[in-house]
Coordinates of C-alpha atoms in Angstrom, one line a residue:
M1 CA 78.9 121.9 81.2
T2 CA 78.6 125.7 81.9
A3 CA 79.2 127.5 85.1
E4 CA 75.6 128.8 84.9
R5 CA 74.2 125.3 84.6
L6 CA 76.4 124.0 87.5
A7 CA 75.4 126.9 89.8
G8 CA 71.8 126.3 89.0
R9 CA 72.0 122.5 89.7
T10 CA 73.9 123.2 93.0
L11 CA 71.2 125.6 94.2
E12 CA 68.6 123.0 93.2
L13 CA 70.3 120.4 95.4
I14 CA 70.9 122.7 98.3
D15 CA 67.2 123.6 98.5
I16 CA 66.3 119.9 99.0
P17 CA 66.9 119.1 102.7
S18 CA 69.1 116.1 103.2
E19 CA 70.5 116.2 106.8
S20 CA 71.9 112.8 107.8
R21 CA 69.1 110.1 108.0
D22 CA 66.8 112.3 106.0
E23 CA 68.2 111.9 102.5
A24 CA 65.4 110.0 100.9
R25 CA 63.8 113.0 99.1
L26 CA 67.2 114.0 97.6
A27 CA 68.0 110.4 96.5
E28 CA 64.6 110.2 94.8
H29 CA 65.2 113.5 93.1
V30 CA 68.7 112.6 91.8
L31 CA 67.4 109.2 90.5
A32 CA 64.6 111.0 88.6
V33 CA 66.8 113.6 87.1
L34 CA 69.3 111.0 85.9
R35 CA 66.6 108.7 84.4
D36 CA 64.7 111.6 82.8
G37 CA 68.0 112.6 81.2
G38 CA 68.4 109.1 79.7
V39 CA 71.1 107.9 82.1
E40 CA 71.0 104.3 83.2
A41 CA 70.5 104.7 86.9
Q42 CA 69.3 102.3 89.6
D43 CA 68.0 102.5 93.2
A44 CA 70.8 100.5 94.8
G45 CA 69.0 100.1 98.1
D46 CA 69.5 101.7 101.5
G47 CA 69.2 105.2 100.0
C48 CA 72.0 104.7 97.5
V49 CA 71.9 105.5 93.8
V50 CA 74.3 104.0 91.2
A51 CA 74.5 105.2 87.6
G52 CA 76.7 104.8 84.5
S53 CA 79.0 101.9 83.6
G54 CA 82.5 103.4 83.2
P55 CA 85.5 101.9 85.0
V56 CA 86.4 104.8 87.2
V57 CA 84.0 105.5 90.1
L58 CA 83.0 109.0 91.1
A59 CA 81.5 109.0 94.6
G60 CA 79.6 111.5 96.7
H61 CA 77.3 111.6 99.7
F62 CA 73.8 113.0 99.9
D63 CA 73.8 114.1 103.5
T64 CA 74.7 117.3 105.1
V65 CA 75.3 118.4 108.7
P66 CA 72.3 120.2 110.4
V67 CA 71.0 123.5 109.0
Q68 CA 72.5 126.7 110.4
D69 CA 70.1 129.3 108.9
N70 CA 71.8 128.6 105.6
R71 CA 69.0 127.2 103.5
P72 CA 67.7 128.1 101.0
G73 CA 70.8 128.7 99.0
R74 CA 71.8 131.9 97.3
R75 CA 74.2 132.9 94.6
T76 CA 76.7 135.8 94.4
A77 CA 78.7 136.8 91.4
D78 CA 81.3 134.0 91.7
A79 CA 80.0 131.5 94.3
V80 CA 77.0 129.5 95.5
H81 CA 76.3 129.7 99.2
G82 CA 74.1 127.4 101.4
L83 CA 74.0 124.2 103.4
G84 CA 76.2 121.6 101.7
A85 CA 77.5 123.9 99.0
A86 CA 81.1 122.8 99.6
D87 CA 80.4 119.5 101.4
M88 CA 79.2 118.3 99.0
K89 CA 76.3 119.4 96.8
G90 CA 78.6 121.2 94.5
A91 CA 80.3 117.9 93.8
L92 CA 76.9 116.1 93.4
A93 CA 76.0 118.7 90.8
V94 CA 79.2 118.0 88.9
M95 CA 78.5 114.2 89.0
I96 CA 74.9 114.7 87.7
E97 CA 76.0 117.0 84.9
L98 CA 78.8 114.7 83.8
A99 CA 76.4 111.8 83.8
L100 CA 73.8 113.7 81.8
A101 CA 76.6 114.7 79.3
G102 CA 77.5 111.0 78.8
A103 CA 80.9 111.1 80.5
G104 CA 82.1 107.5 80.9
F105 CA 82.2 107.1 84.7
R106 CA 80.4 105.0 87.3
Y107 CA 78.5 107.3 89.6
V108 CA 77.9 106.4 93.2
F109 CA 75.6 108.5 95.5
F110 CA 75.1 107.4 99.1
P111 CA 73.7 108.6 102.4
R112 CA 74.9 108.9 106.1
E113 CA 78.5 109.9 105.5
E114 CA 78.4 112.6 108.1
L115 CA 77.4 110.1 110.8
P116 CA 79.7 107.7 112.8
Y117 CA 81.6 105.3 110.6
D118 CA 79.5 102.2 111.6
E119 CA 76.4 103.9 110.2
S120 CA 77.8 104.5 106.7
A121 CA 75.8 103.2 103.8
L122 CA 78.9 103.0 101.5
T123 CA 80.6 100.0 103.1
L124 CA 77.3 98.1 102.9
L125 CA 76.9 99.1 99.2
L126 CA 80.5 98.0 98.4
N127 CA 79.8 94.6 100.1
R128 CA 76.7 93.9 98.0
E129 CA 77.8 95.4 94.7
P130 CA 81.0 93.5 93.7
G131 CA 81.3 95.3 90.4
L132 CA 82.2 98.5 92.3
R133 CA 85.2 96.7 93.8
D134 CA 86.7 96.2 90.3
A135 CA 87.3 99.9 89.7
P136 CA 90.9 100.9 89.0
L137 CA 90.3 104.1 91.0
A138 CA 87.5 105.7 93.0
V139 CA 87.4 109.5 93.2
V140 CA 85.7 110.6 96.3
M141 CA 84.5 114.1 95.5
E142 CA 85.0 115.8 98.8
P143 CA 86.0 119.5 98.6
T144 CA 89.7 119.8 97.9
T145 CA 89.9 123.1 96.1
N146 CA 90.6 121.1 92.9
T147 CA 93.8 119.6 94.3
L148 CA 94.4 115.9 94.6
H149 CA 94.2 114.8 98.3
A150 CA 95.6 111.3 99.0
G151 CA 94.8 109.1 102.0
C152 CA 92.9 110.3 105.0
V153 CA 93.4 110.4 108.8
G154 CA 91.6 108.0 111.0
N155 CA 88.9 109.3 113.3
I156 CA 88.2 108.2 116.9
N157 CA 85.3 109.4 119.0
A158 CA 85.4 108.6 122.7
R159 CA 83.7 109.5 126.0
L160 CA 85.8 110.5 129.0
I161 CA 83.8 109.7 132.1
A162 CA 84.8 111.0 135.5
S163 CA 83.1 109.7 138.6
G164 CA 83.0 111.2 142.1
R165 CA 80.7 111.5 145.1
S166 CA 78.0 114.2 145.4
G167 CA 77.7 116.5 148.3
H168 CA 76.8 120.0 149.5
S169 CA 79.0 122.7 147.9
A170 CA 79.3 124.4 151.3
R171 CA 81.3 121.4 152.4
P172 CA 83.1 120.2 149.3
W173 CA 85.8 118.4 151.3
L174 CA 83.1 115.8 152.2
A175 CA 82.5 115.1 148.5
E176 CA 84.5 114.1 145.4
N177 CA 84.1 116.6 142.5
A178 CA 83.8 114.7 139.2
I179 CA 84.1 117.9 137.2
H180 CA 87.4 118.7 138.9
R181 CA 88.6 115.2 138.1
L182 CA 87.5 115.6 134.5
A183 CA 89.2 118.9 134.3
R184 CA 92.5 117.3 135.0
A185 CA 92.0 114.9 132.1
V186 CA 90.9 117.8 129.8
A187 CA 94.2 119.6 130.7
V188 CA 96.2 116.5 129.7
V189 CA 94.5 116.5 126.3
A190 CA 95.0 120.3 125.9
E191 CA 98.8 119.7 126.4
Y192 CA 99.0 116.8 124.0
P193 CA 101.1 118.0 121.0
Y194 CA 100.1 118.0 117.4
V195 CA 102.3 115.2 115.9
E196 CA 103.5 115.2 112.3
R197 CA 103.6 111.8 110.7
D198 CA 105.2 111.1 107.3
F199 CA 103.5 108.5 105.2
E200 CA 104.3 107.7 101.6
G201 CA 106.0 111.1 101.1
L202 CA 103.1 113.1 102.6
T203 CA 102.9 114.7 106.1
F204 CA 99.7 114.1 108.1
I205 CA 99.1 115.7 111.5
E206 CA 97.7 113.7 114.4
A207 CA 95.5 115.8 116.7
M208 CA 93.5 115.2 119.9
S209 CA 90.7 117.6 121.0
V210 CA 87.9 117.8 123.6
T211 CA 84.9 118.9 121.6
Q212 CA 82.0 118.7 124.2
I213 CA 81.7 118.6 127.9
S214 CA 78.8 118.1 130.3
G215 CA 78.1 117.6 134.0
G216 CA 76.6 119.0 137.1
I217 CA 73.5 118.6 139.2
A218 CA 72.7 122.0 140.7
Q219 CA 74.4 125.2 141.6
N220 CA 74.9 124.1 145.2
V221 CA 75.8 120.4 144.6
V222 CA 79.2 119.0 144.1
P223 CA 78.7 116.7 141.1
D224 CA 79.4 112.9 141.1
R225 CA 79.6 112.5 137.3
A226 CA 81.0 114.5 134.4
E227 CA 81.6 113.6 130.8
A228 CA 83.6 115.0 127.8
H229 CA 83.7 114.0 124.2
L230 CA 87.2 113.3 122.8
N231 CA 88.1 113.4 119.1
Y232 CA 91.4 112.0 117.9
R233 CA 92.6 112.1 114.3
Y234 CA 95.5 109.7 113.5
A235 CA 97.7 109.3 110.5
P236 CA 97.8 106.5 107.9
G237 CA 100.2 103.8 109.0
T238 CA 98.8 103.8 112.5
T239 CA 96.5 100.8 113.2
D240 CA 93.1 101.1 114.7
A241 CA 94.3 99.4 117.9
G242 CA 97.4 101.4 118.1
A243 CA 95.5 104.7 117.9
E244 CA 93.1 103.5 120.7
S245 CA 96.1 102.6 122.9
V246 CA 97.4 106.2 122.6
I247 CA 94.2 107.4 124.2
H248 CA 94.2 104.7 126.9
D249 CA 97.8 105.2 127.8
L250 CA 97.4 109.0 128.0
L251 CA 94.1 109.1 130.0
D252 CA 93.3 105.8 131.8
P253 CA 94.7 107.0 135.2
H254 CA 92.5 110.0 135.1
V255 CA 89.1 108.9 133.8
E256 CA 87.2 106.1 132.3
V257 CA 87.7 106.0 128.5
E258 CA 84.8 104.6 126.4
I259 CA 85.7 104.5 122.6
F260 CA 82.4 104.3 120.6
S261 CA 83.6 105.0 117.1
N262 CA 86.8 104.3 115.2
A263 CA 86.9 105.1 111.5
P264 CA 90.2 103.7 110.1
S265 CA 92.7 105.9 108.3
G266 CA 92.9 105.6 104.5
P267 CA 96.1 104.6 102.8
V268 CA 97.8 106.7 100.1
P269 CA 97.3 105.0 96.8
P270 CA 100.4 104.4 94.7
R271 CA 101.4 107.2 92.3
T272 CA 101.9 104.5 89.7
N273 CA 98.2 103.8 89.6
P274 CA 97.5 104.6 85.9
V275 CA 94.5 106.8 86.7
V276 CA 96.5 108.6 89.4
E277 CA 99.3 109.1 86.9
K278 CA 96.9 110.7 84.5
L279 CA 95.5 113.1 87.1
L280 CA 99.0 114.1 88.3
G281 CA 100.0 114.6 84.6
M282 CA 97.3 117.3 84.5
G283 CA 99.5 119.3 86.9
L284 CA 97.3 118.7 90.0
E285 CA 99.0 119.1 93.4
W286 CA 99.4 115.9 95.5
Q287 CA 98.5 116.6 99.1
P288 CA 97.5 114.7 102.3
K289 CA 93.9 114.6 103.3
Q290 CA 93.7 116.1 106.8
A291 CA 90.3 114.7 107.5
W292 CA 88.5 111.4 107.4
T293 CA 86.7 110.5 104.1
P294 CA 85.3 107.4 102.4
V295 CA 88.5 106.7 100.7
A296 CA 89.1 104.5 103.7
E297 CA 86.0 102.5 102.9
F298 CA 87.1 102.0 99.3
A299 CA 90.6 101.0 100.5
L300 CA 89.1 98.3 102.8
A301 CA 87.1 97.0 99.8
G302 CA 90.4 96.7 97.8
V303 CA 89.9 99.8 95.7
D304 CA 92.5 102.6 95.3
A305 CA 90.9 105.9 96.0
V306 CA 91.7 109.6 96.1
N307 CA 89.9 112.8 97.2
F308 CA 89.2 115.3 94.4
G309 CA 86.4 117.7 94.2
P310 CA 85.1 121.3 93.9
G311 CA 84.7 123.6 96.9
E312 CA 87.0 124.8 99.6
P313 CA 87.4 122.6 102.6
R314 CA 87.6 125.6 104.9
F315 CA 83.9 126.4 104.2
A316 CA 82.7 122.8 104.9
H317 CA 80.2 122.7 107.8
T318 CA 80.3 126.5 108.3
R319 CA 77.3 128.8 108.6
D320 CA 78.6 130.8 105.5
E321 CA 79.3 127.6 103.5

């Protein structure tokens, strides 16, 4: 597997659009490439492709975030640029080339990873393909700069809804300004500290952020409703319900809190797992995964999993990926 071949394969995949919910063309392409190369591959339904028969699973998602004027891809002297180059078409290229070379892994390609957790195709695939649940280890090939990232943080998405009473902005004392009420809740979030949590010898950081805000009726109207989007990342060892209670306890007096997505954290697999031992024996660094990844889905299915893949996490989802 040469760098030239990998770069070419990555560019090929980048140039096939596959934003979330629009991955069918890429899935068909990957399935055809594998079959044309003599690899035993199957359409596993719901946009998933499964190939190979080795014990260890290599897993990667087809979808990308929306395009940001970064497709088609391009190549410089030492890097491939374009939508999904780091997250995670470079990894898909590695999986394809390993399969074509006859490397003894089980390859799992799936859609809708970039969407809310309850839309993921992987959990459904693991439910209907019991053979995947027998793997000694699943390697989720998220970008890790070739280090071994263990576990993952949980990911809550919530709406903060402030209600008031509309009125004329010339007489705001006769109204109740929902934006002002929401602003007080946003200020509480802004003051919430980053919290370090130690779990199985690794340090994860819990973080809460307001990522979107909306509201208002007109320039001369005091608004009666305003909303913000809250994102909360919580460490392994914190339960789903415990993480939700942190938000409610912090914000309930200020606004209505509506949690609409809660992707569970992923546990750190034991370092005594035989495959993990082999990977660590190669001199790889053992670090926490400060993001949510499908290792959590594998863990819920009873499979130890780690994150390990090409690409630098700092370039994921960026315009200059």
